[in-house]
Each structure stands twice: as C-alpha cells, then as structure tokens.
PDB file of C-alpha atoms in Angstrom:
ATOM      1  CA  MET T   1     102.350 103.792  92.300  1.00 96.00           C
ATOM      2  CA  LYS T   2     105.259 103.278  94.697  1.00 98.00           C
ATOM      3  CA  ILE T   3     104.005 101.310  97.698  1.00 98.00           C
ATOM      4  CA  GLY T   4     105.685 100.916 101.071  1.00 98.00           C
ATOM      5  CA  ILE T   5     104.487  98.107 103.323  1.00 99.00           C
ATOM      6  CA  ILE T   6     105.362  98.037 107.012  1.00 98.00           C
ATOM      7  CA  GLY T   7     104.718  94.510 108.251  1.00 97.00           C
ATOM      8  CA  LEU T   8     105.270  91.619 105.847  1.00 97.00           C
ATOM      9  CA  GLY T   9     103.092  88.905 107.362  1.00 94.00           C
ATOM     10  CA  LEU T  10      99.894  87.326 106.053  1.00 95.00           C
ATOM     11  CA  ILE T  11      98.033  90.597 105.447  1.00 96.00           C
ATOM     12  CA  GLY T  12     100.943  92.719 104.255  1.00 97.00           C
ATOM     13  CA  GLY T  13     102.242  89.920 102.054  1.00 97.00           C
ATOM     14  CA  SER T  14      98.831  89.202 100.538  1.00 97.00           C
ATOM     15  CA  ILE T  15      98.261  92.894  99.813  1.00 98.00           C
ATOM     16  CA  ALA T  16     101.672  93.091  98.134  1.00 98.00           C
ATOM     17  CA  THR T  17     100.966  89.991  96.048  1.00 97.00           C
ATOM     18  CA  ASP T  18      97.750  91.302  94.514  1.00 97.00           C
ATOM     19  CA  LEU T  19      98.737  94.969  94.180  1.00 98.00           C
ATOM     20  CA  ARG T  20     101.688  93.839  92.068  1.00 95.00           C
ATOM     21  CA  LYS T  21      99.780  91.123  90.185  1.00 95.00           C
ATOM     22  CA  ARG T  22      96.920  93.490  89.301  1.00 96.00           C
ATOM     23  CA  GLY T  23      99.089  96.418  88.256  1.00 95.00           C
ATOM     24  CA  PHE T  24      98.379  98.870  91.071  1.00 97.00           C
ATOM     25  CA  ALA T  25     101.960  98.909  92.372  1.00 97.00           C
ATOM     26  CA  SER T  26     104.899  99.885  90.181  1.00 96.00           C
ATOM     27  CA  ARG T  27     107.358  99.164  92.986  1.00 98.00           C
ATOM     28  CA  ILE T  28     106.953  97.740  96.495  1.00 98.00           C
ATOM     29  CA  LEU T  29     109.290  98.568  99.358  1.00 98.00           C
ATOM     30  CA  GLY T  30     109.079  96.530 102.535  1.00 98.00           C
ATOM     31  CA  HIS T  31     110.042  96.740 106.186  1.00 98.00           C
ATOM     32  CA  ASP T  32     109.493  94.300 109.039  1.00 97.00           C
ATOM     33  CA  ALA T  33     110.820  94.202 112.591  1.00 94.00           C
ATOM     34  CA  SER T  34     111.395  90.469 112.123  1.00 95.00           C
ATOM     35  CA  LYS T  35     114.513  89.765 110.087  1.00 96.00           C
ATOM     36  CA  LEU T  36     113.106  86.349 109.170  1.00 96.00           C
ATOM     37  CA  HIS T  37     109.840  87.828 107.896  1.00 96.00           C
ATOM     38  CA  ALA T  38     111.664  90.548 105.984  1.00 96.00           C
ATOM     39  CA  GLU T  39     114.122  88.203 104.271  1.00 97.00           C
ATOM     40  CA  THR T  40     111.414  85.641 103.506  1.00 96.00           C
ATOM     41  CA  ALA T  41     109.183  88.275 101.892  1.00 96.00           C
ATOM     42  CA  LEU T  42     112.079  89.378  99.695  1.00 97.00           C
ATOM     43  CA  LYS T  43     113.004  85.790  98.829  1.00 96.00           C
ATOM     44  CA  PHE T  44     109.397  84.981  97.852  1.00 95.00           C
ATOM     45  CA  GLY T  45     109.223  88.074  95.641  1.00 95.00           C
ATOM     46  CA  LEU T  46     106.459  89.724  97.641  1.00 96.00           C
ATOM     47  CA  ILE T  47     108.435  92.981  97.626  1.00 96.00           C
ATOM     48  CA  ASP T  48     111.106  94.530  95.415  1.00 97.00           C
ATOM     49  CA  SER T  49     113.466  95.605  98.169  1.00 97.00           C
ATOM     50  CA  LEU T  50     113.904  95.920 101.924  1.00 97.00           C
ATOM     51  CA  THR T  51     114.545  99.358 103.372  1.00 96.00           C
ATOM     52  CA  SER T  52     114.795 101.129 106.682  1.00 97.00           C
ATOM     53  CA  MET T  53     111.618 102.659 108.044  1.00 96.00           C
ATOM     54  CA  ASP T  54     112.778 106.201 107.281  1.00 97.00           C
ATOM     55  CA  GLU T  55     113.744 105.291 103.718  1.00 97.00           C
ATOM     56  CA  LEU T  56     110.419 103.549 103.113  1.00 98.00           C
ATOM     57  CA  ILE T  57     108.440 106.583 104.273  1.00 98.00           C
ATOM     58  CA  LYS T  58     110.563 108.907 102.170  1.00 97.00           C
ATOM     59  CA  LYS T  59     110.351 106.908  98.921  1.00 97.00           C
ATOM     60  CA  SER T  60     106.728 105.690  98.997  1.00 98.00           C
ATOM     61  CA  GLU T  61     103.599 107.368  97.682  1.00 98.00           C
ATOM     62  CA  LEU T  62     101.291 105.059  99.665  1.00 99.00           C
ATOM     63  CA  ILE T  63     102.388 103.607 103.010  1.00 99.00           C
ATOM     64  CA  ILE T  64     100.459 100.572 104.254  1.00 99.00           C
ATOM     65  CA  MET T  65     100.883  99.722 107.932  1.00 99.00           C
ATOM     66  CA  ALA T  66     100.138  95.991 108.059  1.00 97.00           C
ATOM     67  CA  ILE T  67     101.062  95.447 111.700  1.00 96.00           C
ATOM     68  CA  PRO T  68      99.042  94.557 114.833  1.00 92.00           C
ATOM     69  CA  GLY T  69      96.987  97.200 116.598  1.00 93.00           C
ATOM     70  CA  ASP T  70      99.304  97.694 119.564  1.00 93.00           C
ATOM     71  CA  ALA T  71     102.258  98.255 117.234  1.00 95.00           C
ATOM     72  CA  THR T  72     100.176 100.630 115.096  1.00 97.00           C
ATOM     73  CA  LEU T  73      99.302 102.705 118.164  1.00 97.00           C
ATOM     74  CA  LYS T  74     103.000 103.207 118.876  1.00 97.00           C
ATOM     75  CA  LEU T  75     104.296 103.637 115.346  1.00 98.00           C
ATOM     76  CA  LEU T  76     101.587 105.586 113.497  1.00 98.00           C
ATOM     77  CA  PRO T  77     102.326 108.985 115.111  1.00 98.00           C
ATOM     78  CA  LYS T  78     106.013 108.569 114.210  1.00 98.00           C
ATOM     79  CA  VAL T  79     105.140 107.739 110.605  1.00 98.00           C
ATOM     80  CA  LEU T  80     102.823 110.744 110.336  1.00 98.00           C
ATOM     81  CA  ASP T  81     105.588 112.938 111.755  1.00 98.00           C
ATOM     82  CA  GLN T  82     107.621 112.228 108.601  1.00 98.00           C
ATOM     83  CA  VAL T  83     105.048 112.465 105.808  1.00 98.00           C
ATOM     84  CA  SER T  84     104.287 115.411 103.579  1.00 94.00           C
ATOM     85  CA  THR T  85     102.256 114.307 100.551  1.00 96.00           C
ATOM     86  CA  GLN T  86     102.375 110.553 101.224  1.00 98.00           C
ATOM     87  CA  VAL T  87      99.155 108.673 101.948  1.00 99.00           C
ATOM     88  CA  VAL T  88      99.158 106.411 105.008  1.00 99.00           C
ATOM     89  CA  CYS T  89      96.676 103.648 105.833  1.00 99.00           C
ATOM     90  CA  ASP T  90      96.560 100.919 108.445  1.00 98.00           C
ATOM     91  CA  VAL T  91      94.809  97.540 108.500  1.00 97.00           C
ATOM     92  CA  ALA T  92      94.545  96.917 112.251  1.00 95.00           C
ATOM     93  CA  SER T  93      91.632  95.074 113.871  1.00 93.00           C
ATOM     94  CA  ILE T  94      91.049  97.832 116.429  1.00 95.00           C
ATOM     95  CA  LYS T  95      90.108 101.261 115.196  1.00 97.00           C
ATOM     96  CA  ASN T  96      88.774 103.638 117.839  1.00 97.00           C
ATOM     97  CA  GLN T  97      91.981 103.932 119.882  1.00 96.00           C
ATOM     98  CA  ILE T  98      94.061 104.303 116.728  1.00 98.00           C
ATOM     99  CA  CYS T  99      91.833 107.085 115.364  1.00 98.00           C
ATOM    100  CA  GLU T 100      91.834 108.838 118.732  1.00 97.00           C
ATOM    101  CA  ARG T 101      95.617 108.543 119.045  1.00 97.00           C
ATOM    102  CA  VAL T 102      96.236 110.688 115.950  1.00 98.00           C
ATOM    103  CA  LYS T 103      93.009 112.737 115.884  1.00 97.00           C
ATOM    104  CA  TYR T 104      94.837 116.025 116.451  1.00 97.00           C
ATOM    105  CA  HIS T 105      98.071 115.176 114.638  1.00 98.00           C
ATOM    106  CA  GLN T 106      99.074 117.891 112.184  1.00 98.00           C
ATOM    107  CA  ASN T 107      99.170 115.325 109.352  1.00 98.00           C
ATOM    108  CA  ARG T 108      95.991 113.456 110.348  1.00 98.00           C
ATOM    109  CA  LYS T 109      94.390 114.135 106.964  1.00 98.00           C
ATOM    110  CA  GLN T 110      97.087 112.044 105.256  1.00 99.00           C
ATOM    111  CA  PHE T 111      95.929 108.983 107.214  1.00 99.00           C
ATOM    112  CA  VAL T 112      93.059 106.651 106.279  1.00 99.00           C
ATOM    113  CA  ALA T 113      91.987 104.202 108.993  1.00 98.00           C
ATOM    114  CA  THR T 114      90.897 100.887 107.466  1.00 98.00           C
ATOM    115  CA  HIS T 115      90.271  97.280 108.395  1.00 97.00           C
ATOM    116  CA  PRO T 116      90.073  94.711 105.588  1.00 97.00           C
ATOM    117  CA  MET T 117      87.848  91.964 107.014  1.00 93.00           C
ATOM    118  CA  ALA T 118      89.833  89.018 105.718  1.00 90.00           C
ATOM    119  CA  GLY T 119      92.437  86.600 106.973  1.00 83.00           C
ATOM    120  CA  THR T 120      93.250  83.014 107.848  1.00 80.00           C
ATOM    121  CA  GLU T 121      94.471  81.216 110.942  1.00 78.00           C
ATOM    122  CA  HIS T 122      98.001  81.248 109.496  1.00 83.00           C
ATOM    123  CA  SER T 123     100.599  83.998 109.858  1.00 86.00           C
ATOM    124  CA  GLY T 124     103.868  85.152 108.343  1.00 93.00           C
ATOM    125  CA  PRO T 125     104.915  85.918 104.743  1.00 95.00           C
ATOM    126  CA  TRP T 126     104.780  82.213 103.829  1.00 94.00           C
ATOM    127  CA  ALA T 127     101.016  82.384 104.462  1.00 93.00           C
ATOM    128  CA  ALA T 128     100.482  85.222 101.947  1.00 94.00           C
ATOM    129  CA  LYS T 129      98.031  84.303  99.203  1.00 95.00           C
ATOM    130  CA  SER T 130      96.563  85.887  96.122  1.00 96.00           C
ATOM    131  CA  GLY T 131      92.821  86.481  96.270  1.00 96.00           C
ATOM    132  CA  LEU T 132      92.653  86.616 100.071  1.00 96.00           C
ATOM    133  CA  PHE T 133      90.563  89.803  99.970  1.00 97.00           C
ATOM    134  CA  ASP T 134      88.338  89.021  96.968  1.00 97.00           C
ATOM    135  CA  GLY T 135      84.675  89.683  97.725  1.00 95.00           C
ATOM    136  CA  LYS T 136      85.313  90.730 101.325  1.00 96.00           C
ATOM    137  CA  ALA T 137      84.559  94.074 103.021  1.00 95.00           C
ATOM    138  CA  SER T 138      87.023  96.741 104.052  1.00 97.00           C
ATOM    139  CA  ILE T 139      85.896  99.176 106.733  1.00 98.00           C
ATOM    140  CA  PHE T 140      86.897 102.844 106.491  1.00 98.00           C
ATOM    141  CA  CYS T 141      86.696 104.536 109.895  1.00 98.00           C
ATOM    142  CA  ASP T 142      86.299 108.224 110.751  1.00 98.00           C
ATOM    143  CA  ALA T 143      86.699 109.027 107.055  1.00 98.00           C
ATOM    144  CA  GLU T 144      85.635 112.637 107.643  1.00 98.00           C
ATOM    145  CA  ASP T 145      89.041 113.216 109.272  1.00 98.00           C
ATOM    146  CA  SER T 146      90.896 112.132 106.113  1.00 98.00           C
ATOM    147  CA  ASP T 147      91.702 114.175 103.014  1.00 98.00           C
ATOM    148  CA  GLU T 148      89.425 113.336 100.076  1.00 98.00           C
ATOM    149  CA  ALA T 149      92.356 112.711  97.740  1.00 98.00           C
ATOM    150  CA  CYS T 150      93.879 110.285 100.259  1.00 98.00           C
ATOM    151  CA  LEU T 151      90.543 108.510 100.616  1.00 98.00           C
ATOM    152  CA  ARG T 152      90.370 108.087  96.834  1.00 98.00           C
ATOM    153  CA  VAL T 153      93.832 106.525  96.689  1.00 98.00           C
ATOM    154  CA  VAL T 154      93.071 104.010  99.423  1.00 99.00           C
ATOM    155  CA  HIS T 155      89.620 103.312  97.956  1.00 98.00           C
ATOM    156  CA  GLN T 156      91.249 102.554  94.595  1.00 98.00           C
ATOM    157  CA  MET T 157      93.684 100.219  96.332  1.00 98.00           C
ATOM    158  CA  TYR T 158      90.849  98.219  97.888  1.00 98.00           C
ATOM    159  CA  GLU T 159      88.984  98.169  94.575  1.00 98.00           C
ATOM    160  CA  CYS T 160      92.114  96.594  93.100  1.00 98.00           C
ATOM    161  CA  LEU T 161      91.912  93.961  95.853  1.00 98.00           C
ATOM    162  CA  ASN T 162      88.275  93.305  94.822  1.00 98.00           C
ATOM    163  CA  MET T 163      86.910  94.489  98.158  1.00 98.00           C
ATOM    164  CA  ARG T 164      83.754  96.458  98.854  1.00 96.00           C
ATOM    165  CA  VAL T 165      84.127  99.484 101.118  1.00 97.00           C
ATOM    166  CA  LEU T 166      81.925 100.318 104.107  1.00 97.00           C
ATOM    167  CA  TYR T 167      82.092 103.450 106.254  1.00 98.00           C
ATOM    168  CA  MET T 168      81.562 103.781 109.997  1.00 97.00           C
ATOM    169  CA  SER T 169      83.055 105.386 113.081  1.00 98.00           C
ATOM    170  CA  GLY T 170      85.991 103.775 114.831  1.00 97.00           C
ATOM    171  CA  PHE T 171      83.786 103.290 117.883  1.00 97.00           C
ATOM    172  CA  ASN T 172      81.079 101.433 115.947  1.00 97.00           C
ATOM    173  CA  HIS T 173      83.672  99.338 114.153  1.00 97.00           C
ATOM    174  CA  ASP T 174      85.062  98.065 117.440  1.00 96.00           C
ATOM    175  CA  VAL T 175      81.587  97.183 118.715  1.00 96.00           C
ATOM    176  CA  HIS T 176      80.744  95.233 115.546  1.00 95.00           C
ATOM    177  CA  ALA T 177      84.170  93.563 115.368  1.00 94.00           C
ATOM    178  CA  ALA T 178      83.693  92.227 118.895  1.00 95.00           C
ATOM    179  CA  TYR T 179      80.507  90.476 117.729  1.00 93.00           C
ATOM    180  CA  VAL T 180      81.567  89.106 114.343  1.00 89.00           C
ATOM    181  CA  SER T 181      85.284  88.499 114.809  1.00 91.00           C
ATOM    182  CA  HIS T 182      86.684  88.716 118.319  1.00 93.00           C
ATOM    183  CA  ILE T 183      84.133  86.450 120.037  1.00 94.00           C
ATOM    184  CA  SER T 184      84.642  83.817 117.317  1.00 92.00           C
ATOM    185  CA  HIS T 185      88.310  83.596 118.192  1.00 92.00           C
ATOM    186  CA  ILE T 186      87.659  83.454 121.937  1.00 95.00           C
ATOM    187  CA  SER T 187      85.151  80.633 121.396  1.00 94.00           C
ATOM    188  CA  SER T 188      87.668  78.721 119.307  1.00 92.00           C
ATOM    189  CA  PHE T 189      90.489  79.212 121.817  1.00 93.00           C
ATOM    190  CA  ALA T 190      88.232  78.099 124.681  1.00 94.00           C
ATOM    191  CA  LEU T 191      87.035  74.996 122.823  1.00 90.00           C
ATOM    192  CA  ALA T 192      90.627  74.051 121.980  1.00 88.00           C
ATOM    193  CA  LEU T 193      91.646  74.376 125.647  1.00 91.00           C
ATOM    194  CA  THR T 194      88.673  72.241 126.702  1.00 88.00           C
ATOM    195  CA  VAL T 195      89.529  69.463 124.250  1.00 84.00           C
ATOM    196  CA  LEU T 196      93.258  69.605 124.990  1.00 83.00           C
ATOM    197  CA  GLU T 197      92.507  69.160 128.702  1.00 80.00           C
ATOM    198  CA  LYS T 198      90.440  66.057 127.918  1.00 75.00           C
ATOM    199  CA  GLU T 199      93.128  64.768 125.534  1.00 72.00           C
ATOM    200  CA  LYS T 200      95.601  64.495 128.416  1.00 68.00           C
ATOM    201  CA  ASN T 201      93.811  61.358 129.552  1.00 62.00           C
ATOM    202  CA  GLU T 202      92.199  60.131 126.357  1.00 58.00           C
ATOM    203  CA  LYS T 203      94.771  60.135 123.574  1.00 60.00           C
ATOM    204  CA  ASN T 204      92.416  58.948 120.833  1.00 66.00           C
ATOM    205  CA  ILE T 205      89.891  61.760 121.216  1.00 65.00           C
ATOM    206  CA  PHE T 206      91.079  63.485 118.020  1.00 64.00           C
ATOM    207  CA  ASP T 207      90.406  60.302 116.035  1.00 65.00           C
ATOM    208  CA  LEU T 208      86.719  61.040 116.593  1.00 64.00           C
ATOM    209  CA  ALA T 209      86.927  64.647 115.390  1.00 62.00           C
ATOM    210  CA  SER T 210      84.736  65.497 112.405  1.00 64.00           C
ATOM    211  CA  GLY T 211      84.633  68.358 109.945  1.00 65.00           C
ATOM    212  CA  GLY T 212      82.407  70.295 112.331  1.00 70.00           C
ATOM    213  CA  PHE T 213      85.063  70.199 115.017  1.00 74.00           C
ATOM    214  CA  ASP T 214      87.786  71.186 112.561  1.00 74.00           C
ATOM    215  CA  SER T 215      85.876  74.228 111.302  1.00 75.00           C
ATOM    216  CA  THR T 216      84.939  75.345 114.829  1.00 77.00           C
ATOM    217  CA  VAL T 217      88.428  75.041 116.292  1.00 82.00           C
ATOM    218  CA  ARG T 218      90.347  76.248 113.211  1.00 84.00           C
ATOM    219  CA  LEU T 219      90.750  79.786 114.570  1.00 87.00           C
ATOM    220  CA  ALA T 220      92.520  78.425 117.663  1.00 89.00           C
ATOM    221  CA  LYS T 221      95.624  78.210 115.478  1.00 88.00           C
ATOM    222  CA  SER T 222      95.681  82.020 115.201  1.00 87.00           C
ATOM    223  CA  ASP T 223      98.710  83.949 116.435  1.00 86.00           C
ATOM    224  CA  ALA T 224      98.708  84.747 120.165  1.00 89.00           C
ATOM    225  CA  GLU T 225     100.918  87.828 119.752  1.00 85.00           C
ATOM    226  CA  MET T 226      98.300  89.354 117.487  1.00 86.00           C
ATOM    227  CA  TRP T 227      95.110  88.369 119.313  1.00 91.00           C
ATOM    228  CA  ALA T 228      96.005  89.031 122.953  1.00 92.00           C
ATOM    229  CA  PRO T 229      96.477  92.787 122.273  1.00 90.00           C
ATOM    230  CA  ILE T 230      93.232  92.898 120.269  1.00 92.00           C
ATOM    231  CA  PHE T 231      91.260  91.516 123.209  1.00 95.00           C
ATOM    232  CA  ASN T 232      92.964  93.939 125.606  1.00 94.00           C
ATOM    233  CA  HIS T 233      92.508  97.038 123.447  1.00 94.00           C
ATOM    234  CA  ASN T 234      88.848  96.232 122.740  1.00 95.00           C
ATOM    235  CA  ALA T 235      88.200  94.866 126.235  1.00 96.00           C
ATOM    236  CA  ASP T 236      84.962  96.733 127.021  1.00 96.00           C
ATOM    237  CA  ASN T 237      83.237  95.559 123.848  1.00 96.00           C
ATOM    238  CA  VAL T 238      84.670  92.049 124.047  1.00 96.00           C
ATOM    239  CA  LEU T 239      83.509  91.664 127.658  1.00 98.00           C
ATOM    240  CA  THR T 240      79.992  92.820 126.755  1.00 97.00           C
ATOM    241  CA  VAL T 241      79.775  90.239 123.975  1.00 95.00           C
ATOM    242  CA  LEU T 242      81.440  87.560 126.104  1.00 96.00           C
ATOM    243  CA  ASN T 243      78.914  88.038 128.918  1.00 97.00           C
ATOM    244  CA  THR T 244      76.043  87.713 126.441  1.00 96.00           C
ATOM    245  CA  TYR T 245      77.662  84.602 124.972  1.00 96.00           C
ATOM    246  CA  ILE T 246      78.104  83.061 128.429  1.00 97.00           C
ATOM    247  CA  ASP T 247      74.418  83.765 129.131  1.00 97.00           C
ATOM    248  CA  SER T 248      73.524  81.829 125.974  1.00 96.00           C
ATOM    249  CA  LEU T 249      75.767  78.928 127.006  1.00 96.00           C
ATOM    250  CA  ASN T 250      74.116  78.875 130.420  1.00 97.00           C
ATOM    251  CA  GLN T 251      70.686  78.723 128.779  1.00 97.00           C
ATOM    252  CA  PHE T 252      71.798  75.627 126.879  1.00 97.00           C
ATOM    253  CA  LYS T 253      73.295  74.192 130.075  1.00 97.00           C
ATOM    254  CA  THR T 254      70.056  74.708 132.003  1.00 98.00           C
ATOM    255  CA  ALA T 255      67.948  73.186 129.221  1.00 97.00           C
ATOM    256  CA  ILE T 256      70.200  70.119 129.055  1.00 97.00           C
ATOM    257  CA  GLU T 257      70.231  69.726 132.840  1.00 98.00           C
ATOM    258  CA  ASN T 258      66.426  69.799 132.833  1.00 97.00           C
ATOM    259  CA  ARG T 259      66.185  67.493 129.796  1.00 97.00           C
ATOM    260  CA  ASP T 260      64.147  70.300 128.258  1.00 97.00           C
ATOM    261  CA  ARG T 261      63.755  69.098 124.684  1.00 96.00           C
ATOM    262  CA  GLU T 262      61.353  71.881 123.691  1.00 96.00           C
ATOM    263  CA  GLY T 263      63.685  74.524 125.083  1.00 95.00           C
ATOM    264  CA  LEU T 264      66.626  73.106 123.131  1.00 96.00           C
ATOM    265  CA  VAL T 265      64.610  72.918 119.913  1.00 96.00           C
ATOM    266  CA  TYR T 266      63.475  76.521 120.413  1.00 96.00           C
ATOM    267  CA  MET T 267      67.036  77.838 120.922  1.00 95.00           C
ATOM    268  CA  ILE T 268      68.508  75.854 118.038  1.00 95.00           C
ATOM    269  CA  THR T 269      65.686  76.902 115.699  1.00 95.00           C
ATOM    270  CA  LYS T 270      66.146  80.518 116.739  1.00 94.00           C
ATOM    271  CA  ALA T 271      69.896  80.216 116.091  1.00 94.00           C
ATOM    272  CA  ASN T 272      69.164  78.830 112.610  1.00 93.00           C
ATOM    273  CA  ARG T 273      67.980  82.320 111.623  1.00 90.00           C
ATOM    274  CA  ILE T 274      71.647  83.212 111.199  1.00 84.00           C
ATOM    275  CA  LYS T 275      71.443  81.491 107.799  1.00 78.00           C
ATOM    276  CA  ARG T 276      69.130  84.219 106.507  1.00 74.00           C
ATOM    277  CA  ALA T 277      71.322  86.984 107.906  1.00 66.00           C
ATOM    278  CA  LEU T 278      74.457  85.531 106.310  1.00 68.00           C
ATOM    279  CA  ARG T 279      72.755  85.181 102.928  1.00 61.00           C
ATOM    280  CA  GLU T 280      71.798  88.850 103.048  1.00 51.00           C
TER     281      GLU T 280
END
C-alpha cells in the first residue's frame, strides 16, 4: 500500500519505520513543515521521498496525519477537500474537536479519527523507533461516522503495529486522556519547575536524585509546542482533573501539617490499589 505521512516526528517516523519493516507499506511519501525534519527523515530512510502536500494526497492510498492537534484542526478539512478514494487518519491527542470540525464534511466517511496511546519524552525524526507501538492501545473515535472499508484499512495498519484497538466517542476519549495522560505531563512539568527553582540556590540537588525522581520528572522533557495546545484544546477536562489532583495534594499537605500518620498511611494504602488496576 502507498502511504503518505504528514508530520515526520517521533510518531510519524515510528509509524513509517514499522509499516515498512513489517511489509504493510510498499512506498512511503513524506511531508513536514520543518525542512530539518523532512530532510532528516529522508536521510534516515524513514520515507522513500519528500513531496508537496498536494502531491502526497494525490499519490497515496492511506494518508496518516501525524501532526499536533492544533495543526490537525486547521489542516484536516483541507486534506479531505482533496480526497476521493483515499483513506485519511490522524493520531492527535485531542479527538472531540477534531471529529466535530469535520463532522459534516462531504468526505467525512474517508476519515478515521485515531489516537495511538504511545510515545516518549523525545521528539523529531531522530527519536523514531521500531516497536514503539507494540502492545499499546489505539483509540478509534466516532467510528460510526467512518466508512467501513476505511475503518478496515486503518485497523489493519494498527494490527501491523501490534496495537489493540478500542472504540469510544471523541468526547469520552478526551475525558479519559485528561486522567491518564494529560495530568501526568502537568505533574511532571510542575515538579520540574519546583526542583529547578530550588536548584538556583543549591547546585548539588541533582546529585541526590534517584531513579524515582528520574521516572517522575521524565515527561518534563516533552515538547512544549505539542503539549501547550493539548492543554488548551482539552481545557475543561484538564481543569476538572487538575482540581481533583490539587484536592488530593492538599489532603496530603493537611495530613503532614497535622503529623497525621494514620491519615498518611490510609491515603498511601488507598493509592496502592492502582497496582491492581494497572495489572488488569
């Protein structure tokens, strides 16, 4: 199958790597607004050739939009304007606004809204890696608005990436993503800012950092240009989760202020239940 990938960063590059490696793609065309990203992807062999946007749409059977949500909102209607039989899918972290944006587009059925729940704190084509998606979940949103044949093509693509597919509405996706993804990044950014403020006066603070600190703050290395729009576009859900999270922090603060050992043990033990949920 001839694949066109718009956006040649971590996600687009990793998709290209495994679709070629596992025989799903016969040829991969690429386009990126960043000349550096585009040329690097070509140099690394992630794609077969660079093309203009119009040429990519025209020559591809499956078009994968691997760009941030705010860019997808702007570009998706223009891509759908040009398709006839081509299948289009996106991989953005916000779904409801994207689905609503093209809900009444004449070529809406050619579009499959997806979100592969995988990634790292790194970005760019040099961060692309084989196996990034193995064993992870990809969310299909508002699938009833997509043509069945298009759904099959995109489903087969994710099967090739060794992902399991889940279905839900764009609205529900954004609620769940705020809880399991977006709040994790906010927590990491906030912790990094807290430690960096302390580091101004105590230069050796990072010498004391352990593996626990590294794993907690790892996401703070994530790209600002990608995450700021995600928080803005999913603001209502993020704020709901953030307020709940702040309430939990305040409960810990109150217990510590009161030297309430039993209260701390209760909250930590209750939090330990997450182990069972993650195993399931």
